[in-house]
Coordinates of C-alpha atoms in Angstrom, one line a residue:
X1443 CA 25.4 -19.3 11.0
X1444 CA 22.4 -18.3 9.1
X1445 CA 19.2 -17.6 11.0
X1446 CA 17.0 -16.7 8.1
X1447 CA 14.8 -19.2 6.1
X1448 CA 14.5 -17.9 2.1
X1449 CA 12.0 -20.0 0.9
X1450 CA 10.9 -19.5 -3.0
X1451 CA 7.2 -20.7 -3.0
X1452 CA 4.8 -21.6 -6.2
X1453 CA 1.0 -20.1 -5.3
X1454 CA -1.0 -21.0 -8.1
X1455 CA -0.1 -18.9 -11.1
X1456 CA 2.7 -16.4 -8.9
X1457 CA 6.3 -16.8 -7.7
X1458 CA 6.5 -15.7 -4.4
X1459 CA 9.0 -15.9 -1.5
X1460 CA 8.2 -16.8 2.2
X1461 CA 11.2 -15.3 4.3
X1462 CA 11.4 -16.1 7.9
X1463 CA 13.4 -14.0 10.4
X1464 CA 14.4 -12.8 13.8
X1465 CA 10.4 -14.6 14.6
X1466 CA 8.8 -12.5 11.3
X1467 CA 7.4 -14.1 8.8
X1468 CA 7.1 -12.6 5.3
X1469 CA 5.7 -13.2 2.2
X1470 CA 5.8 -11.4 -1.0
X1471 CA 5.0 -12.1 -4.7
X1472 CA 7.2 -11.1 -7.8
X1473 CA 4.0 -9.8 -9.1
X1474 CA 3.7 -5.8 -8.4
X1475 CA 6.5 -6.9 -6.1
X1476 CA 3.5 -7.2 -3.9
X1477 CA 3.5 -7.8 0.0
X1478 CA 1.6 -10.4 0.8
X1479 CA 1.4 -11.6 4.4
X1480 CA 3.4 -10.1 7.6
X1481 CA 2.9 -11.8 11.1
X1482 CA 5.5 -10.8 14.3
X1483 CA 5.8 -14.0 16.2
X1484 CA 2.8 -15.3 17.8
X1485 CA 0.9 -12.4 17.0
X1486 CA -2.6 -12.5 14.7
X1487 CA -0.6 -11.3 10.8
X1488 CA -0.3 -7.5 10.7
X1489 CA -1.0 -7.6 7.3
X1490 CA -4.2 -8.8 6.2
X1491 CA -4.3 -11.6 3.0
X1492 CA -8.2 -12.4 2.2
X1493 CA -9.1 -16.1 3.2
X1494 CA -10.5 -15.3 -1.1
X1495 CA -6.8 -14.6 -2.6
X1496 CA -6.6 -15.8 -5.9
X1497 CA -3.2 -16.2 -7.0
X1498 CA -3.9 -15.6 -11.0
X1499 CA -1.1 -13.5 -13.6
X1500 CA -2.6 -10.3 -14.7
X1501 CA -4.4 -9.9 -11.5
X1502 CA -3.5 -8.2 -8.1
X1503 CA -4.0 -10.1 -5.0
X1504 CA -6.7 -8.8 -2.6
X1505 CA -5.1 -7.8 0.6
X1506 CA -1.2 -7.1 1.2
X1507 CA 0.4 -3.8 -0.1
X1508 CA -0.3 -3.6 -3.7
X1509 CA 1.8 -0.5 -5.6
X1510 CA -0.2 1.8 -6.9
X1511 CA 1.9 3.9 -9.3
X1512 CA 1.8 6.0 -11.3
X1513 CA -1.2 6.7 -10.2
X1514 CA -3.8 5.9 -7.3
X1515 CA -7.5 5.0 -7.9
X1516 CA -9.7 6.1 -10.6
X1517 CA -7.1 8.2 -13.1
X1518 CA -9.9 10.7 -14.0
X1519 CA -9.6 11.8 -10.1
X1520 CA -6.1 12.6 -9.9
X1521 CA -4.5 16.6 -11.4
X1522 CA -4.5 16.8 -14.9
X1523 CA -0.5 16.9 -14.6
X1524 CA -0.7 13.4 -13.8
X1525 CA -4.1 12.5 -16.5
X1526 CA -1.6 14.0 -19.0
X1527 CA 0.9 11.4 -19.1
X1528 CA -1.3 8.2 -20.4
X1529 CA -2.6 8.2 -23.7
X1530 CA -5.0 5.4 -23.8
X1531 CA -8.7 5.9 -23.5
X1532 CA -9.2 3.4 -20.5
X1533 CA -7.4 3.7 -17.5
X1534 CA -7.2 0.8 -14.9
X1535 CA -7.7 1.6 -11.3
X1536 CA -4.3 1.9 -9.3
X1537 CA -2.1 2.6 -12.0
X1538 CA -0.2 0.3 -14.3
X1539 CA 2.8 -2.0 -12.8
X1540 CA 0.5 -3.7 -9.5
X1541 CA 0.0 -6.8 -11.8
X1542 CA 3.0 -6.8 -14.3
X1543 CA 6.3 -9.0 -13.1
X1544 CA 8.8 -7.2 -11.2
X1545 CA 12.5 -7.8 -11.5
X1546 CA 14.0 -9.1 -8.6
X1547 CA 17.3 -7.7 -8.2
X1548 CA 18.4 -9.9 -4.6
X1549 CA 17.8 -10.9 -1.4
X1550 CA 20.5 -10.7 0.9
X1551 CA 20.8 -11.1 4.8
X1552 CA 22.9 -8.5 7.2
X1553 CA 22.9 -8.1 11.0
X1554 CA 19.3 -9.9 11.5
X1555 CA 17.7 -8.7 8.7
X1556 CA 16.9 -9.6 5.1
X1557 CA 16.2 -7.4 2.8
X1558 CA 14.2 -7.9 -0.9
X1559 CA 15.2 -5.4 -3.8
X1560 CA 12.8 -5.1 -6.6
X1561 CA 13.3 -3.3 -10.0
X1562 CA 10.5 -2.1 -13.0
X1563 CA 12.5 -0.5 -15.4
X1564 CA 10.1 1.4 -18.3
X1565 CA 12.8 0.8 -20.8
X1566 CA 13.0 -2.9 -20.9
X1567 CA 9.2 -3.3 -20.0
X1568 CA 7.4 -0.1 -21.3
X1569 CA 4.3 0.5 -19.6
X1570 CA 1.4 0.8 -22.7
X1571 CA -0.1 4.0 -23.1
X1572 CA 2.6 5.8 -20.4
X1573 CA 5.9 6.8 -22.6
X1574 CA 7.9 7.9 -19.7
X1575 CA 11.5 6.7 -19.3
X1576 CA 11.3 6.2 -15.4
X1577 CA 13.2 3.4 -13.2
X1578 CA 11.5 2.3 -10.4
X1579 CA 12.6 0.5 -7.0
X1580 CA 10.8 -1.0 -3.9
X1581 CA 12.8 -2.6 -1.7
X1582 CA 11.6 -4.4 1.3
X1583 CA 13.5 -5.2 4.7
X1584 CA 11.8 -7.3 7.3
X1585 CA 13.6 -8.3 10.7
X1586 CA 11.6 -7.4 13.9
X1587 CA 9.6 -4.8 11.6
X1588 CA 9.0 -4.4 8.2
X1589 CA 10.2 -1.5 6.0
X1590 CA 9.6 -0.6 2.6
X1591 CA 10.5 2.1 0.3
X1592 CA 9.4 2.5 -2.9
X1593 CA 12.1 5.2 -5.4
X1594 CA 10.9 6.9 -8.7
X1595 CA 14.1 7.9 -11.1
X1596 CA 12.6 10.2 -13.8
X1597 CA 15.3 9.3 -16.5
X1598 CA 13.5 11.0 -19.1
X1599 CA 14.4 15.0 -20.5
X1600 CA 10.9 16.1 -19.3
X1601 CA 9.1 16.6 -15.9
X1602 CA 6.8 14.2 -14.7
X1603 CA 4.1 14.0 -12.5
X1604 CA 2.7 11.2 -10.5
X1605 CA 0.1 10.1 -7.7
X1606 CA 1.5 6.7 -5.6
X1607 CA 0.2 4.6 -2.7
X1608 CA 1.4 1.7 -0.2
X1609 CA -1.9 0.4 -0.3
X1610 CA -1.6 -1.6 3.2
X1611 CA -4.4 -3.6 4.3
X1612 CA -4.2 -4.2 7.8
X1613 CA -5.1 -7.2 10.4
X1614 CA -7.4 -6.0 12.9
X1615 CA -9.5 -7.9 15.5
X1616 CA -12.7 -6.2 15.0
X1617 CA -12.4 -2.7 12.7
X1618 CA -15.6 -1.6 14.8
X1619 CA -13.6 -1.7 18.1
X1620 CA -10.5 -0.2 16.9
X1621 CA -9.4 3.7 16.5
X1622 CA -6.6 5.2 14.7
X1623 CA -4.3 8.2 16.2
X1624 CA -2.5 10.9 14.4
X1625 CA -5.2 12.1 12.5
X1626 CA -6.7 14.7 14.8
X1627 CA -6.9 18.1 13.2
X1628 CA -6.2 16.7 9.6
X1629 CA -8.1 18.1 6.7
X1630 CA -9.9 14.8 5.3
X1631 CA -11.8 14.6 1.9
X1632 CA -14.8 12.4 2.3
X1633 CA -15.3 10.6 -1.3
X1634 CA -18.8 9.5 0.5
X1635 CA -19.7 12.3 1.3
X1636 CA -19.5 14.1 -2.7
X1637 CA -15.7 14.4 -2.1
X1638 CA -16.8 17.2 0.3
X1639 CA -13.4 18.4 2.7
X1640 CA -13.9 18.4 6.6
X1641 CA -11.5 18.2 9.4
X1642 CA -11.0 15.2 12.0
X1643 CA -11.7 16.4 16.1
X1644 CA -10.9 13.0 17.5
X1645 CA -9.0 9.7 17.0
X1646 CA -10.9 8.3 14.2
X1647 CA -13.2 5.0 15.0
X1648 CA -15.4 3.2 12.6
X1649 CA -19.1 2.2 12.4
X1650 CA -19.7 2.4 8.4
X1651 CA -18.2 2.3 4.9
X1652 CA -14.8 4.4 5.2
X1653 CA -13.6 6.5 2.1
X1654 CA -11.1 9.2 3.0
X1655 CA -8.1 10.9 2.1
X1656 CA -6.2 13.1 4.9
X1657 CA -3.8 16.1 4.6
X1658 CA -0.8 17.2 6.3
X1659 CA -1.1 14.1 8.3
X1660 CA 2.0 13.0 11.3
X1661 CA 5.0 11.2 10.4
X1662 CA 3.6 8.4 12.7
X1663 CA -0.2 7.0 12.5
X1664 CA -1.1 4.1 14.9
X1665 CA -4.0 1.7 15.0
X1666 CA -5.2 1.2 18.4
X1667 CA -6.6 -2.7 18.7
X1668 CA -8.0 -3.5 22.6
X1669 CA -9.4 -7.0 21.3
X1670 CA -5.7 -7.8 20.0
X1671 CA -4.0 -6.2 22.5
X1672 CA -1.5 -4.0 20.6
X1673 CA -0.8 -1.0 19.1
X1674 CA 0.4 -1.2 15.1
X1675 CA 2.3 2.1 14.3
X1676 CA 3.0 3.1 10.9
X1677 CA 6.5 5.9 10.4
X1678 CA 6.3 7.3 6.6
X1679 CA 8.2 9.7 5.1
X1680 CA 7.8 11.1 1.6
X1681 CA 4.4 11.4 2.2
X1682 CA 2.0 14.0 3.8
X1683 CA -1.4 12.4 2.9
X1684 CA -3.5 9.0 3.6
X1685 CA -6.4 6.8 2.2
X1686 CA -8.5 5.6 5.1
X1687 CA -10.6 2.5 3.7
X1688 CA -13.1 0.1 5.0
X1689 CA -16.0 -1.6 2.5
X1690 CA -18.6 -2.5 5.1
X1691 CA -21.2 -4.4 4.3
X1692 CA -22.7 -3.6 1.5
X1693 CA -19.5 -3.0 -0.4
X1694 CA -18.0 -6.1 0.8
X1695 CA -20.5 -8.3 -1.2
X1696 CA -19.5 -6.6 -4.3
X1697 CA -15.7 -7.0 -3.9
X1698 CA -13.7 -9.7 -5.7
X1699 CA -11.8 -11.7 -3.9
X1700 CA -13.7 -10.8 -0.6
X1701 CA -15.3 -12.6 1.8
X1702 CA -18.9 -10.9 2.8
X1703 CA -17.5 -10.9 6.3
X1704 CA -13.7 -9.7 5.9
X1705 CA -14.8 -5.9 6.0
X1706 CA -14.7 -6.6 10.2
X1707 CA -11.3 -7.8 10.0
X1708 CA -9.1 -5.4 8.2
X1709 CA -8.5 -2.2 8.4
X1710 CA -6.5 -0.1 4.6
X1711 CA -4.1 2.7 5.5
X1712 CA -2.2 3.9 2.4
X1713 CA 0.2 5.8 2.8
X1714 CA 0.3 7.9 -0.2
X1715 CA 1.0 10.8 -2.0
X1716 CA -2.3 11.8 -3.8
X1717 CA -4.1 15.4 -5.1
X1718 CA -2.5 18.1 -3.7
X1719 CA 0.6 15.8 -2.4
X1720 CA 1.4 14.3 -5.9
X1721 CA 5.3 14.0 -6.7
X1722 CA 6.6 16.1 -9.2
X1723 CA 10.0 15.6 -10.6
X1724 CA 12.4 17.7 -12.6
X1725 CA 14.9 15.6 -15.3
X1726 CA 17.3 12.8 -13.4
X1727 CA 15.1 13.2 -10.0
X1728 CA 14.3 11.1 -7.9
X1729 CA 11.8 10.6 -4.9
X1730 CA 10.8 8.1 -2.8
X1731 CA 8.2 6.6 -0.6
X1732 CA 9.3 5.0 2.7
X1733 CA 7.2 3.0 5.5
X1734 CA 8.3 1.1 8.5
X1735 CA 5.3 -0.8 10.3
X1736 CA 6.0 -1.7 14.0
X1737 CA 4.0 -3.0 17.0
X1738 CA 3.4 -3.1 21.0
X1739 CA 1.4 -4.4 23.5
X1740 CA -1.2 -2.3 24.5
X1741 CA -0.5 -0.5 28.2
X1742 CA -2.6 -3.0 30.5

């Protein structure tokens, strides 16, 4: 007997699908095969979804894990390797394929878990201004954690060169009350700070606007919430480098989709592969991207 609920759901303008399973709820969009929502039982969500979501075509949701691919954040800051590979003269932030329709290729349900496979395939949906013959996957598998993994196939004859992200915005009770761990000794660019390169002593807390990307960082990072009672951990592989986010105040009024207070309540940890950590691949390579997000109580 089935103990999943598949539940196709209508939000505005997007397709989306509300899974429920083994006490996890899920919900994901066929647009940028984007993560949504994630909540473990009774627990406040793990992933954060802005109380400001608009669900509108051509437009990635604020909150969830958008894909960022082939590139992450403002093109112009990523290697030339990867700058070389779009031929238009503007660039939009995050790449190309968070606000285009994904295939979806299943869902299917084995030993407790379900698991969503999405497909962008360049060939039947070439990506303007980005010629490259590439199939890419992201599949997702939720059961008492959530998994995804996100695959690049460079089809084409030539090499190619990207930057990626998981961008994962996280619940947290109150961001100036919680620390992350795994980051000590990390080399860190601070893009507040003129993109200057410093190196993190202690678990990282927060008490202003957060802009970072770390180096060489642990297979495991966990966000340490007392006010919550829990500990979220976050095991990637394919990746050796992190984007530490947080808007604050100021930055939270300018943000769409945003309310002016959210900034206190979520927490972005993108698991990545960005600068120095892009992906290259040779003809008929592939990579991929893989994160599992877990928690626990917090040791009374």
């Amino acid at each position: 007997m089935s103990t999943a609920q598949v539940e196709r759901v209508e939000l505005d303008q997007l397709t989306c699908w509300r899974i429920r399973v083994a006490g996890s709820v899920l919900l994901v969009a066929q647009q940028g095969a984007q993560i949504l929502s994630y909540q473990q039982g009774e627990q406040p969500p793990l992933i954060w979804l802005s109380p400001d979501a608009a669900y509108r075509t051509g437009q990635s949701v604020r909150g969830g894990v958008p894909v960022c691919w082939p590139w992450f954040g403002d093109l112009r800051r990523n290697p030339p390797a990867v700058q070389a590979h779009y031929h238009l003269e503007q660039a939009p932030a995050h790449g190309l394929v968070r606000a285009l329709d994904w295939e979806l290729l299943g869902i299917d349900e084995e030993d407790g878990a379900v698991t969503l496979r999405f497909a962008y395939d360049t060939r039947n949906q070439p990506l303007e201004g980005w010629p490259r013959d590439v199939g890419l996957t992201f599949v997702v598998r939720v059961a008492q954690d959530l998994g995804m993994s996100l695959e690049t196939h460079n089809r084409g004859t030539e090499p190619l060169t990207l930057s990626q992200a998981l961008h994962s915005y996280f619940a947290v009770s109150d961001v100036r009350q919680v620390s992350v761990e795994g980051l000590q000794g990390c080399r860190y660019i601070d893009t507040l700070q003129d993109w200057r390169e410093l190196r993190q002593q202690d678990a990282l807390v927060f008490d202003a606007e957060t802009d970072r990307i770390y180096f060489d960082t642990a297979a495991r990072l966990s966000i340490i919430d007392p006010g919550w009672g829990r500990r979220i951990h976050l095991d990637a592989r394919g990746s050796r480098s992190v984007v530490l986010w947080n808007p604050w105040t100021d930055k939270a009024r300018r943000l769409s989709q945003f309310p002016d207070d959210a900034w206190q309540s979520m927490l972005c940890i993108e698991t990545a592969n960005v600068l120095e950590d892009i992906v290259q691949l040779k003809a008929d390579e592939r990579h991929r991207l893989e994160l599992r997000l877990s928690s626990e109580p917090l040791a009374s």
